[in-house]
Coordinates of C-alpha atoms in Angstrom, one line a residue:
Chain A
M1 CA -33.7 -7.7 -3.5
N2 CA -35.4 -6.5 -6.8
R3 CA -35.4 -3.1 -8.3
V4 CA -38.7 -1.9 -7.1
L5 CA -38.1 -2.8 -3.6
W6 CA -34.8 -0.7 -3.7
M7 CA -37.0 2.1 -5.0
L8 CA -39.4 1.8 -2.3
V9 CA -36.5 1.8 0.2
L10 CA -35.2 5.0 -1.2
V11 CA -38.3 6.7 -1.5
G12 CA -39.4 5.9 2.0
S13 CA -36.2 6.5 3.7
G14 CA -36.8 10.1 4.7
S15 CA -33.4 11.2 3.5
Y16 CA -31.6 13.7 1.6
P17 CA -31.7 14.3 -1.2
S18 CA -35.3 12.9 -1.3
D19 CA -36.6 15.6 0.9
G20 CA -34.1 18.2 -0.1
Y21 CA -36.2 19.3 -2.9
C22 CA -39.5 19.3 -0.9
V23 CA -39.0 21.3 2.3
E24 CA -38.4 25.2 2.6
P25 CA -34.5 26.0 2.7
T26 CA -33.3 26.8 6.0
S27 CA -31.4 29.6 4.6
R28 CA -31.6 31.9 1.4
F29 CA -28.1 31.9 1.2
A30 CA -24.9 30.6 3.0
I31 CA -21.1 30.9 3.0
A32 CA -18.2 29.2 4.7
I33 CA -14.6 29.9 4.2
H34 CA -11.5 28.0 5.5
G35 CA -8.0 29.4 5.8
G36 CA -6.2 25.8 6.2
A37 CA -6.2 23.1 9.0
G38 CA -3.1 22.1 10.9
R39 CA -1.3 22.5 14.4
A40 CA -2.6 25.8 15.7
T41 CA -6.0 25.2 17.3
S42 CA -7.6 28.5 16.1
S43 CA -6.5 31.2 13.8
G44 CA -4.4 34.2 14.8
E45 CA -5.8 37.7 15.0
D46 CA -4.4 38.7 11.7
Q47 CA -6.1 35.5 10.1
Q48 CA -9.4 36.3 11.8
K49 CA -9.5 40.0 10.6
V50 CA -9.0 39.1 6.9
L51 CA -11.6 36.1 7.5
R52 CA -14.2 38.7 8.8
Q53 CA -13.3 41.1 5.8
A54 CA -13.8 38.0 3.4
L55 CA -17.0 37.0 4.9
T56 CA -18.7 40.3 5.3
T57 CA -17.9 40.9 1.6
G58 CA -19.2 37.6 0.7
V59 CA -22.6 38.3 2.7
E60 CA -23.0 41.6 1.2
M61 CA -22.7 40.1 -2.4
L62 CA -25.1 37.4 -1.6
E63 CA -27.6 39.6 -0.1
A64 CA -27.3 41.8 -3.3
G65 CA -28.2 38.7 -5.1
Q66 CA -24.7 37.9 -6.8
S67 CA -23.9 34.6 -7.8
S68 CA -22.1 31.9 -5.9
L69 CA -19.4 31.7 -8.5
D70 CA -18.8 35.5 -8.4
T71 CA -18.6 35.3 -4.5
V72 CA -16.2 32.2 -4.3
E73 CA -14.0 34.2 -6.6
T74 CA -14.0 37.4 -4.8
V75 CA -13.7 36.0 -1.3
I76 CA -10.7 33.9 -2.3
R77 CA -9.1 36.8 -4.0
I78 CA -9.3 38.8 -0.6
L79 CA -7.6 35.8 1.2
E80 CA -5.0 35.5 -1.8
D81 CA -3.9 39.1 -1.5
S82 CA -3.4 38.8 2.3
P83 CA -0.2 37.8 3.6
H84 CA -1.6 35.8 6.4
F85 CA -2.6 32.7 4.6
N86 CA -0.8 30.1 2.4
A87 CA -2.3 31.4 -1.1
G88 CA -1.2 34.1 -3.2
K89 CA 0.6 36.5 -1.2
G90 CA 2.2 34.9 1.7
A91 CA 2.2 31.5 -0.2
V92 CA 5.1 29.0 1.1
F93 CA 8.4 28.5 -0.6
N94 CA 8.9 25.2 -2.5
A95 CA 12.2 23.3 -2.2
Q96 CA 13.7 25.6 -4.8
G97 CA 12.8 28.6 -2.7
T98 CA 10.4 29.9 -5.2
H99 CA 6.5 29.9 -5.2
E100 CA 4.2 27.5 -7.3
L101 CA 0.7 28.1 -6.7
D102 CA -2.6 26.0 -7.5
A103 CA -6.3 26.8 -7.3
T104 CA -9.6 25.4 -8.5
I105 CA -13.1 26.8 -9.1
M106 CA -16.2 24.8 -9.8
D107 CA -19.9 25.7 -10.9
G108 CA -22.4 23.5 -9.1
R109 CA -25.0 24.4 -12.0
D110 CA -23.3 22.0 -14.5
R111 CA -20.1 20.8 -12.8
S112 CA -18.0 23.0 -15.1
T113 CA -14.5 23.6 -13.5
G114 CA -11.2 25.2 -14.3
A115 CA -7.9 24.8 -12.3
V116 CA -4.2 25.7 -12.5
G117 CA -1.4 24.1 -11.0
G118 CA 2.2 25.1 -10.1
I119 CA 1.8 28.6 -11.4
T120 CA 4.3 31.4 -10.8
T121 CA 3.1 34.8 -11.9
A122 CA -0.5 35.3 -11.7
K123 CA -1.2 37.3 -8.6
N124 CA -4.7 35.7 -8.1
P125 CA -4.7 32.1 -8.9
I126 CA -8.5 31.5 -8.4
S127 CA -9.5 34.1 -11.2
L128 CA -6.9 32.4 -13.6
A129 CA -8.6 29.2 -12.5
R130 CA -11.9 30.8 -13.7
K131 CA -10.5 31.8 -17.2
V132 CA -9.6 28.1 -17.7
M133 CA -13.3 27.3 -16.9
T134 CA -15.0 29.9 -19.2
D135 CA -12.2 30.7 -21.8
T136 CA -10.9 27.1 -22.7
R137 CA -12.1 23.6 -23.3
H138 CA -9.9 22.5 -20.8
V139 CA -10.3 22.3 -17.1
L140 CA -6.5 22.0 -15.8
L141 CA -3.3 24.0 -16.8
V142 CA -0.3 23.6 -15.1
A143 CA 3.2 25.0 -14.9
E144 CA 4.7 27.2 -17.7
G145 CA 2.0 26.5 -19.9
A146 CA -0.5 27.9 -17.4
D147 CA 2.0 30.8 -17.1
K148 CA 1.7 31.4 -20.8
F149 CA -2.0 31.1 -20.9
A150 CA -2.1 34.0 -18.0
E151 CA -0.1 36.3 -20.2
Q152 CA -3.1 36.6 -22.6
Y153 CA -5.0 38.4 -20.1
A154 CA -2.4 41.5 -19.7
E155 CA -5.6 43.7 -20.2
D156 CA -7.8 42.1 -17.7
P157 CA -7.3 43.9 -14.3
R158 CA -8.4 40.4 -12.6
I159 CA -5.4 38.6 -14.3
Q160 CA -2.4 41.0 -12.6
L161 CA 1.0 39.2 -13.4
V162 CA 3.7 39.9 -10.6
P163 CA 7.3 38.8 -10.3
N164 CA 7.4 35.7 -8.3
E165 CA 9.1 37.5 -5.4
Y166 CA 5.8 39.3 -4.8
F167 CA 4.5 36.3 -3.1
S168 CA 7.3 36.1 -0.4
T169 CA 6.8 37.2 3.0
E170 CA 9.5 37.3 5.9
L171 CA 7.5 34.9 7.8
R172 CA 7.4 32.2 5.1
K173 CA 11.2 32.9 4.2
E174 CA 11.8 32.1 8.0
Q175 CA 9.9 29.0 7.8
Y176 CA 11.7 28.0 4.5
E177 CA 15.2 28.5 6.0
R178 CA 14.3 26.7 9.3
I179 CA 13.0 23.3 7.4
K180 CA 15.9 23.5 5.1
A181 CA 18.3 23.6 8.0
Q182 CA 16.6 20.7 9.5
R183 CA 17.0 18.9 6.4
K184 CA 13.4 17.9 6.6
Q185 CA 11.1 17.0 3.6
A186 CA 8.1 19.1 2.9
D187 CA 6.4 20.5 6.1
R188 CA 2.9 18.8 6.2
D189 CA 1.7 21.0 9.0
S190 CA 1.7 24.4 7.6
M191 CA -1.5 26.0 7.7
G192 CA -2.8 28.3 5.1
T193 CA -4.5 26.9 2.3
V194 CA -7.7 28.9 1.5
G195 CA -11.2 27.8 0.5
C196 CA -14.7 29.1 0.2
V197 CA -18.1 27.4 -0.6
V198 CA -21.4 29.3 -1.2
L199 CA -25.0 28.6 -1.7
D200 CA -26.4 31.8 -3.5
I201 CA -30.2 33.0 -3.4
H202 CA -30.7 31.7 -6.7
G203 CA -30.0 28.2 -5.3
N204 CA -26.7 27.7 -6.8
L205 CA -23.7 26.3 -5.3
A206 CA -19.9 26.9 -6.2
A207 CA -16.7 26.0 -4.6
G208 CA -13.0 27.2 -4.7
T209 CA -9.9 26.5 -3.2
S210 CA -6.5 28.1 -3.6
T211 CA -2.9 27.4 -1.9
G212 CA 0.8 27.6 -2.2
G213 CA 1.0 23.7 -1.3
L214 CA 3.4 22.6 1.0
S215 CA 6.2 24.4 2.5
N216 CA 9.5 23.0 1.0
K217 CA 7.9 20.7 -1.2
T218 CA 9.3 19.1 -4.2
F219 CA 9.5 21.4 -7.3
G220 CA 6.5 20.0 -9.7
R221 CA 4.3 18.5 -6.7
L222 CA 0.7 19.1 -7.1
G223 CA -1.9 18.2 -4.2
D224 CA -5.4 18.2 -4.3
S225 CA -6.2 21.9 -4.5
P226 CA -6.0 22.0 -8.4
I227 CA -7.9 18.7 -8.6
A228 CA -11.6 18.8 -8.8
G229 CA -12.8 15.8 -7.2
A230 CA -10.1 15.8 -4.8
G231 CA -9.8 19.1 -3.2
T232 CA -12.9 20.9 -4.6
Y233 CA -16.4 20.1 -5.7
A234 CA -19.6 21.5 -6.5
D235 CA -23.0 20.0 -7.9
N236 CA -26.1 21.5 -7.1
A237 CA -27.8 18.1 -7.0
T238 CA -25.7 17.4 -3.6
C239 CA -23.3 19.9 -2.2
A240 CA -20.1 22.4 -2.7
V241 CA -16.8 21.3 -1.0
S242 CA -13.3 22.9 -0.3
C243 CA -10.7 20.7 1.4
T244 CA -7.4 21.5 3.2
G245 CA -4.6 19.1 4.7
I246 CA -2.4 16.4 3.3
G247 CA -3.4 16.8 -0.4
E248 CA -2.2 13.1 -1.3
D249 CA -4.9 11.8 1.2
F250 CA -7.6 13.8 -0.6
I251 CA -6.4 12.5 -4.2
R252 CA -6.2 8.9 -3.6
N253 CA -9.7 9.0 -1.9
A254 CA -11.2 11.4 -4.1
V255 CA -12.6 13.1 -1.1
A256 CA -14.4 16.1 -2.5
Y257 CA -16.2 14.1 -4.9
D258 CA -16.9 11.1 -2.4
I259 CA -18.9 13.4 -0.2
S260 CA -21.2 14.1 -3.2
A261 CA -21.4 10.4 -4.0
R262 CA -22.1 9.4 -0.4
M263 CA -25.2 11.9 -0.6
A264 CA -26.3 11.1 -4.1
Y265 CA -26.1 7.3 -3.8
R266 CA -26.4 6.4 -0.1
Q267 CA -28.7 9.5 1.0
E268 CA -26.0 10.3 3.6
S269 CA -26.3 13.6 5.1
L270 CA -23.4 16.2 4.4
E271 CA -22.4 16.2 7.8
S272 CA -22.2 12.5 8.5
A273 CA -20.6 11.7 5.2
I274 CA -17.8 14.2 6.0
A275 CA -17.5 12.9 9.7
D276 CA -17.2 9.4 8.1
I277 CA -14.6 10.2 5.7
L278 CA -12.5 12.1 8.8
S279 CA -12.7 9.3 11.1
N280 CA -12.0 6.7 8.5
K281 CA -9.1 4.1 10.0
E282 CA -8.6 2.1 6.9
H283 CA -8.2 5.2 4.3
P284 CA -6.9 8.0 6.6
V285 CA -7.6 11.4 5.6
R286 CA -5.7 14.2 7.5
G287 CA -7.1 17.6 7.4
G288 CA -10.3 19.7 7.1
I289 CA -13.4 20.2 5.0
I290 CA -16.0 22.9 4.7
A291 CA -19.0 22.2 2.7
V292 CA -22.6 23.5 2.2
N293 CA -25.7 22.0 0.8
L294 CA -28.7 23.3 -1.2
L295 CA -30.5 23.7 2.2
G296 CA -28.0 26.0 3.4
D297 CA -26.7 23.6 5.9
I298 CA -22.9 24.4 6.5
V299 CA -20.4 21.8 7.9
M300 CA -16.9 22.6 8.8
Q301 CA -15.0 19.6 10.3
F302 CA -11.2 18.6 10.6
N303 CA -9.2 15.9 12.5
T304 CA -6.2 18.2 12.8
D305 CA -5.6 20.2 16.0
G306 CA -7.6 23.2 14.5
M307 CA -9.0 24.9 11.3
S308 CA -9.2 28.6 10.6
R309 CA -12.8 29.0 9.4
A310 CA -15.7 31.1 9.3
A311 CA -19.4 30.9 8.2
A312 CA -22.4 33.0 7.7
D313 CA -26.0 32.6 6.3
S314 CA -29.2 34.8 5.9
T315 CA -30.5 33.8 9.0
G316 CA -27.8 36.0 10.9
R317 CA -25.5 33.3 11.8
L318 CA -21.9 34.9 11.6
E319 CA -18.9 33.1 13.1
I320 CA -15.1 33.3 13.0
H321 CA -12.8 30.4 14.6
Chain B
M1 CA -35.8 4.5 8.0
N2 CA -33.7 3.7 10.7
R3 CA -29.9 2.6 10.6
V4 CA -30.9 -1.1 11.6
L5 CA -33.2 -1.5 8.9
W6 CA -30.8 0.0 6.3
M7 CA -28.3 -2.4 7.5
L8 CA -30.9 -5.3 6.7
V9 CA -31.4 -4.1 3.5
L10 CA -27.9 -4.1 2.3
V11 CA -27.1 -7.7 3.8
G12 CA -30.3 -8.9 2.3
S13 CA -29.9 -7.4 -1.1
G14 CA -27.8 -10.2 -2.6
S15 CA -25.7 -7.7 -4.4
Y16 CA -22.0 -6.9 -4.9
P17 CA -19.8 -6.4 -2.8
S18 CA -21.7 -8.7 -0.1
D19 CA -21.4 -11.8 -2.3
G20 CA -18.2 -10.7 -3.8
Y21 CA -16.3 -12.1 -1.0
C22 CA -18.5 -15.2 -0.4
V23 CA -18.7 -16.9 -3.7
E24 CA -16.1 -18.6 -5.8
P25 CA -14.2 -16.3 -8.0
T26 CA -14.9 -16.9 -11.8
S27 CA -11.4 -16.4 -12.7
R28 CA -8.1 -16.7 -10.9
F29 CA -6.9 -13.7 -12.8
A30 CA -8.2 -11.3 -15.5
I31 CA -6.7 -8.4 -17.5
A32 CA -8.0 -5.9 -20.0
I33 CA -5.9 -3.4 -21.9
H34 CA -7.2 -0.3 -24.1
G35 CA -5.2 1.6 -26.7
G36 CA -7.8 4.6 -26.9
A37 CA -11.2 5.4 -28.0
G38 CA -12.3 7.4 -30.8
R39 CA -13.4 7.5 -34.4
A40 CA -12.0 4.3 -35.6
T41 CA -14.4 1.2 -35.1
S42 CA -11.6 -0.9 -34.3
S43 CA -7.7 -1.0 -33.9
G44 CA -5.5 -1.2 -37.0
E45 CA -3.6 -4.4 -37.7
D46 CA -0.4 -2.6 -36.1
Q47 CA -2.1 -1.9 -32.9
Q48 CA -3.5 -5.5 -32.7
K49 CA -0.4 -7.0 -33.2
V50 CA 1.2 -4.8 -30.0
L51 CA -2.1 -5.7 -28.0
R52 CA -1.5 -9.3 -28.6
Q53 CA 2.0 -9.2 -27.4
A54 CA 1.0 -7.1 -24.5
L55 CA -1.8 -9.3 -23.7
T56 CA 0.3 -12.6 -24.1
T57 CA 3.2 -10.9 -21.6
G58 CA 0.4 -10.1 -19.0
V59 CA -1.1 -13.5 -19.1
E60 CA 2.3 -15.2 -18.8
M61 CA 3.2 -13.0 -15.8
L62 CA -0.3 -13.7 -14.0
E63 CA 0.0 -17.4 -14.7
A64 CA 3.5 -17.2 -12.9
G65 CA 1.8 -15.6 -10.1
Q66 CA 3.3 -12.0 -10.4
S67 CA 1.5 -9.1 -9.0
S68 CA -1.2 -7.2 -10.6
L69 CA 0.9 -4.1 -10.1
D70 CA 4.0 -5.6 -11.9
T71 CA 1.7 -6.7 -14.9
V72 CA 0.1 -3.3 -15.2
E73 CA 3.5 -1.6 -15.3
T74 CA 4.9 -4.0 -17.7
V75 CA 2.0 -4.2 -20.2
I76 CA 1.9 -0.3 -20.5
R77 CA 5.6 -0.2 -21.0
I78 CA 5.1 -2.4 -24.0
L79 CA 2.4 -0.1 -25.3
E80 CA 4.5 3.0 -24.7
D81 CA 7.6 1.6 -26.5
S82 CA 5.1 0.9 -29.5
P83 CA 5.0 3.9 -31.9
H84 CA 1.1 2.8 -32.7
F85 CA -0.2 4.4 -29.6
N86 CA -0.6 7.9 -28.2
A87 CA 1.8 7.1 -25.3
G88 CA 5.5 7.3 -25.0
K89 CA 7.0 6.7 -28.4
G90 CA 4.3 7.8 -30.8
A91 CA 2.7 10.4 -28.5
V92 CA 1.0 13.2 -30.3
F93 CA 2.6 16.6 -30.6
N94 CA 1.4 19.5 -28.5
A95 CA 0.6 23.0 -29.9
Q96 CA 4.4 24.0 -29.4
G97 CA 5.3 20.8 -31.6
T98 CA 6.9 19.0 -28.4
H99 CA 5.5 16.0 -26.4
E100 CA 4.4 16.2 -23.1
L101 CA 3.4 12.8 -21.3
D102 CA 1.1 11.9 -18.8
A103 CA 0.8 8.5 -16.7
T104 CA -0.9 7.0 -13.4
I105 CA -0.6 3.7 -11.7
M106 CA -2.8 2.7 -8.5
D107 CA -2.7 -0.2 -6.3
G108 CA -6.1 -1.7 -5.1
R109 CA -4.5 -3.1 -1.9
D110 CA -4.4 0.5 -0.4
R111 CA -5.2 2.9 -2.9
S112 CA -1.8 4.1 -3.0
T113 CA -1.1 5.8 -6.2
G114 CA 1.6 7.9 -8.2
A115 CA 1.4 10.0 -11.2
V116 CA 3.3 12.0 -13.4
G117 CA 2.0 14.9 -15.7
G118 CA 3.4 17.0 -18.6
I119 CA 6.7 15.1 -18.4
T120 CA 9.2 15.2 -21.6
T121 CA 12.1 12.9 -20.9
A122 CA 11.3 9.7 -19.5
K123 CA 10.8 6.9 -22.0
N124 CA 8.3 5.1 -19.9
P125 CA 6.1 7.4 -18.0
I126 CA 4.2 4.6 -16.2
S127 CA 7.4 3.5 -14.6
L128 CA 8.3 7.0 -13.3
A129 CA 4.7 7.1 -12.0
R130 CA 5.5 4.0 -9.9
K131 CA 8.6 5.7 -8.6
V132 CA 6.3 8.7 -7.3
M133 CA 4.0 6.0 -5.7
T134 CA 6.9 4.1 -4.0
D135 CA 9.7 6.6 -3.5
T136 CA 8.0 9.8 -2.5
R137 CA 5.4 11.0 -0.2
H138 CA 3.5 12.7 -3.2
V139 CA 1.1 11.1 -5.7
L140 CA 1.5 13.6 -8.6
L141 CA 4.6 15.6 -9.9
V142 CA 4.3 17.6 -12.9
A143 CA 6.4 19.2 -15.7
E144 CA 10.0 20.5 -15.1
G145 CA 9.7 19.2 -11.5
A146 CA 8.7 15.6 -12.6
D147 CA 11.6 15.7 -15.3
K148 CA 14.1 16.7 -12.4
F149 CA 12.7 14.1 -10.3
A150 CA 13.3 11.3 -13.2
E151 CA 17.0 12.5 -13.1
Q152 CA 17.9 10.9 -10.2
Y153 CA 17.1 7.7 -11.5
A154 CA 20.1 7.6 -13.9
E155 CA 21.1 4.3 -12.8
D156 CA 17.8 2.5 -13.0
P157 CA 17.0 0.6 -16.3
R158 CA 13.2 1.0 -16.1
I159 CA 13.7 4.9 -15.9
Q160 CA 15.5 5.6 -19.3
L161 CA 15.9 9.2 -20.3
V162 CA 15.5 10.2 -23.8
P163 CA 15.5 13.4 -25.8
N164 CA 12.0 14.6 -26.6
E165 CA 12.3 13.9 -30.2
Y166 CA 12.4 10.2 -29.3
F167 CA 8.5 10.3 -29.1
S168 CA 8.2 11.8 -32.5
T169 CA 6.8 9.6 -35.5
E170 CA 6.1 10.5 -38.9
L171 CA 2.5 9.8 -38.6
R172 CA 2.2 12.2 -35.6
K173 CA 4.1 15.0 -37.4
E174 CA 1.9 14.7 -40.2
Q175 CA -1.4 14.9 -38.0
Y176 CA 0.2 17.8 -36.2
E177 CA 1.1 19.8 -39.2
R178 CA -2.6 19.1 -40.6
I179 CA -4.4 20.2 -37.7
K180 CA -2.1 23.4 -37.4
A181 CA -2.8 24.1 -41.0
Q182 CA -6.4 23.9 -40.5
R183 CA -6.0 26.4 -37.4
K184 CA -8.1 23.9 -35.4
Q185 CA -7.8 23.6 -31.5
A186 CA -6.5 20.3 -30.0
D187 CA -8.1 17.3 -31.8
R188 CA -10.3 15.3 -29.4
D189 CA -10.7 12.5 -31.5
S190 CA -7.1 11.2 -31.6
M191 CA -7.1 7.6 -30.6
G192 CA -4.2 5.9 -28.7
T193 CA -4.0 6.6 -24.8
V194 CA -3.4 3.3 -23.1
G195 CA -4.4 1.7 -20.1
C196 CA -4.5 -1.5 -18.0
V197 CA -6.6 -3.3 -15.3
V198 CA -5.7 -6.6 -13.8
L199 CA -6.9 -8.9 -11.2
D200 CA -4.1 -11.3 -10.1
I201 CA -4.2 -14.7 -8.5
H202 CA -3.5 -13.0 -4.9
G203 CA -6.8 -11.2 -5.4
N204 CA -5.2 -7.9 -6.0
L205 CA -6.3 -5.3 -8.5
A206 CA -4.2 -2.6 -10.2
A207 CA -4.9 -0.1 -13.0
G208 CA -2.5 2.3 -14.9
T209 CA -3.0 4.7 -17.7
S210 CA -0.5 6.4 -20.0
T211 CA -0.8 9.0 -22.7
G212 CA 0.4 11.9 -24.7
G213 CA -2.8 13.7 -24.3
L214 CA -4.6 15.8 -27.1
S215 CA -2.9 16.5 -30.4
N216 CA -2.0 20.2 -30.7
K217 CA -3.2 20.5 -27.1
T218 CA -2.5 23.8 -25.2
F219 CA 0.9 23.8 -23.6
G220 CA 0.6 22.6 -20.0
R221 CA -2.9 21.1 -20.5
L222 CA -3.6 17.9 -18.2
G223 CA -6.3 15.4 -18.9
D224 CA -7.5 12.8 -16.7
S225 CA -4.8 10.3 -17.3
P226 CA -2.5 11.7 -14.5
I227 CA -5.6 12.2 -12.1
A228 CA -6.3 9.5 -9.6
G229 CA -10.0 9.4 -9.3
A230 CA -10.6 10.7 -12.9
G231 CA -8.7 8.3 -15.4
T232 CA -7.4 5.7 -13.3
Y233 CA -8.8 4.2 -10.0
A234 CA -7.9 0.6 -8.2
D235 CA -9.6 -0.2 -4.9
N236 CA -9.6 -4.1 -3.9
A237 CA -13.0 -3.5 -2.6
T238 CA -14.5 -2.4 -5.7
C239 CA -12.7 -2.5 -9.1
A240 CA -9.6 -1.5 -11.2
V241 CA -10.6 1.4 -13.9
S242 CA -8.8 3.0 -16.8
C243 CA -10.5 5.4 -18.9
T244 CA -9.6 7.3 -22.3
G245 CA -11.4 9.9 -24.3
I246 CA -12.5 13.6 -23.6
G247 CA -10.3 14.0 -20.2
E248 CA -12.2 17.1 -18.9
D249 CA -15.3 15.1 -19.0
F250 CA -13.5 12.4 -16.8
I251 CA -12.1 15.0 -14.6
R252 CA -15.4 17.1 -13.8
N253 CA -17.4 13.8 -13.2
A254 CA -14.7 12.0 -11.2
V255 CA -15.4 9.0 -13.4
A256 CA -13.0 6.5 -12.3
Y257 CA -13.6 6.9 -8.7
D258 CA -17.4 7.3 -9.4
I259 CA -17.5 3.5 -11.0
S260 CA -16.0 2.5 -7.6
A261 CA -18.5 4.8 -5.5
R262 CA -21.5 3.3 -7.3
M263 CA -20.5 -0.3 -6.5
A264 CA -19.5 0.3 -2.8
Y265 CA -22.4 2.9 -2.1
R266 CA -25.3 1.6 -4.5
Q267 CA -24.4 -1.9 -5.0
E268 CA -24.3 -1.4 -8.7
S269 CA -22.7 -4.1 -11.0
L270 CA -19.3 -2.9 -12.6
E271 CA -21.1 -3.2 -15.9
S272 CA -24.4 -1.2 -15.1
A273 CA -22.2 1.5 -13.2
I274 CA -20.1 2.0 -16.5
A275 CA -23.1 1.9 -18.8
D276 CA -24.9 4.3 -16.6
I277 CA -22.0 7.0 -16.8
L278 CA -21.4 6.4 -20.5
S279 CA -25.0 7.1 -21.3
N280 CA -25.7 9.9 -19.0
K281 CA -27.3 12.9 -20.9
E282 CA -27.1 15.2 -17.8
H283 CA -23.1 15.1 -17.3
P284 CA -21.8 13.7 -20.7
V285 CA -18.7 11.4 -20.6
R286 CA -17.4 10.9 -24.2
G287 CA -14.8 8.0 -24.3
G288 CA -14.3 4.4 -23.1
I289 CA -13.5 2.7 -19.9
I290 CA -12.0 -0.6 -19.2
A291 CA -12.5 -2.2 -15.9
V292 CA -11.9 -5.3 -13.8
N293 CA -13.7 -6.4 -10.4
L294 CA -12.6 -9.1 -7.7
L295 CA -14.7 -11.9 -9.5
G296 CA -12.6 -11.4 -12.6
D297 CA -15.4 -10.0 -14.5
I298 CA -14.2 -7.4 -17.3
V299 CA -16.1 -4.7 -18.7
M300 CA -15.0 -3.0 -21.8
Q301 CA -17.4 -0.1 -23.0
F302 CA -17.3 3.1 -24.9
N303 CA -19.6 5.5 -26.5
T304 CA -17.1 6.7 -29.3
D305 CA -17.3 4.8 -32.6
G306 CA -14.7 2.5 -31.4
M307 CA -12.2 1.6 -28.8
S308 CA -9.0 -0.5 -29.4
R309 CA -9.1 -3.1 -26.5
A310 CA -8.1 -6.7 -25.5
A311 CA -9.1 -9.1 -22.6
A312 CA -8.0 -12.2 -21.3
D313 CA -8.5 -14.5 -18.2
S314 CA -7.8 -17.5 -16.5
T315 CA -10.6 -19.3 -18.1
G316 CA -8.9 -19.1 -21.3
R317 CA -10.9 -16.2 -22.7
L318 CA -8.3 -14.1 -25.0
E319 CA -9.8 -11.6 -27.4
I320 CA -8.4 -8.4 -29.3
H321 CA -10.5 -5.7 -31.0

């Protein structure tokens, strides 16, 4: 088939993104949050309370016209500050009995992104990831070098430094001891990675993800959360995505970017792109995904037993699972 | 347009990959190598000599029926052992005056992959990346944790540990001192990241990349080289890719995976996919890319002044630039 025919096919296909820019948006803004996918079929009462608080804050910010990027950062900070998720306070222990945290933030306007991996002292990894995006020419800083980078923000209230024990909670300590006693490897079923995707009233998308990784993980292991394209992606032309689950699956299949690519190159809808990835037998991807497109359509899917999640938009939708 | 018509369009389009599996392969095997993209228009005499040696070794292995994965690893080890590339011996200095090395290897048969980032003691980072792939459930280990992981292979001749000074050369030391004196940030024009992509006679693709990163880089900075999907990708359904250049561009645009996605979803040829990415004005990607598909077609493109590179296949093609 020649190029002209292809063009006709694309133009005539009545599918996203051809229409996406022609029809009225379904919402002025939209926001989705996840608190990790895993064995539990729904989030506990404690998690739901924090999800509600985070969602309400996000909605207020968006109603006030604040940016998707600011909203993503603020919402994730709330989840990081709560002990009920595996991000910031409440992060799991690694095999060494300490905490290593990862986070990424991405701006759909120009694909600019920043991430930190294996950090040990920044109270809010998502805010340090944003500093990497705005203040350096880099996109990913890890381990000791990233901790050193954090030190230069001693005066910045958003980059508070804490002793590593700050992140510990009794629950995570028990989980760590239990897994250690069973001599199991990293626990792949611990829920609690957090993420947020937002469409703001200015028509901009943003995404962010933050995690403590796998419980009892090998020291130095990075999953998909600090990798733009794997666990997080945002592009105004397609969608904003945040993933949770077996990080290795999301890296080797470049899942977050793949959703964007399927929309851009194959005119798949956000929903069918995600459904296809999560049901793929040849290249299994185990976990959950939240995403939003420029129309304000929210998709939250998972192939685990459950995913802690919440969503709201300017039509009044507000749900917490 | 409905799904059935789409199917007809795809089947009838006469484009890759539909044909890829029907026609005779153009080569029994194919291999391409790069030694980095940058200001120099071609590789120096020293580099060319090593490229020739690496290419010859690769061709001999492939003629003997060895796997793409073994060939990628062996070829990259040769480049790592040479002081003339920014990988292994001859790696650039970071801002702290030490060496941090990154590498990824990927198997096109099942997308399995392993990578190390910011490591300081393994003489051959590509071999340690392969151990991450084969011996762990993880795909990416970084910094001190990855160095610790290396220590368990004390008995393995492929995982030799060396003091960090082993990687130093006079040339890199001068470069480091010069950039430091100029108080410049990381030098984005230092050539020398290495990579290799291979199609073997069994029809399997593999890719690998190894680097010392940016000269005078911020301690802890990771570029695209240790990120499957960004700097390296391999999938038997599409292609094997290794990238070099401004790592940040390759991460935020998920370049290595994007090439595979364009082939799979939009039936682009390997060559046009790469040309399109390297000429994109909206999302600039500065550097070079080598790739091979299942037909044995080799593509080596760059938008820098030059790229050190070499290619050979079973039809007798053998070139070194």
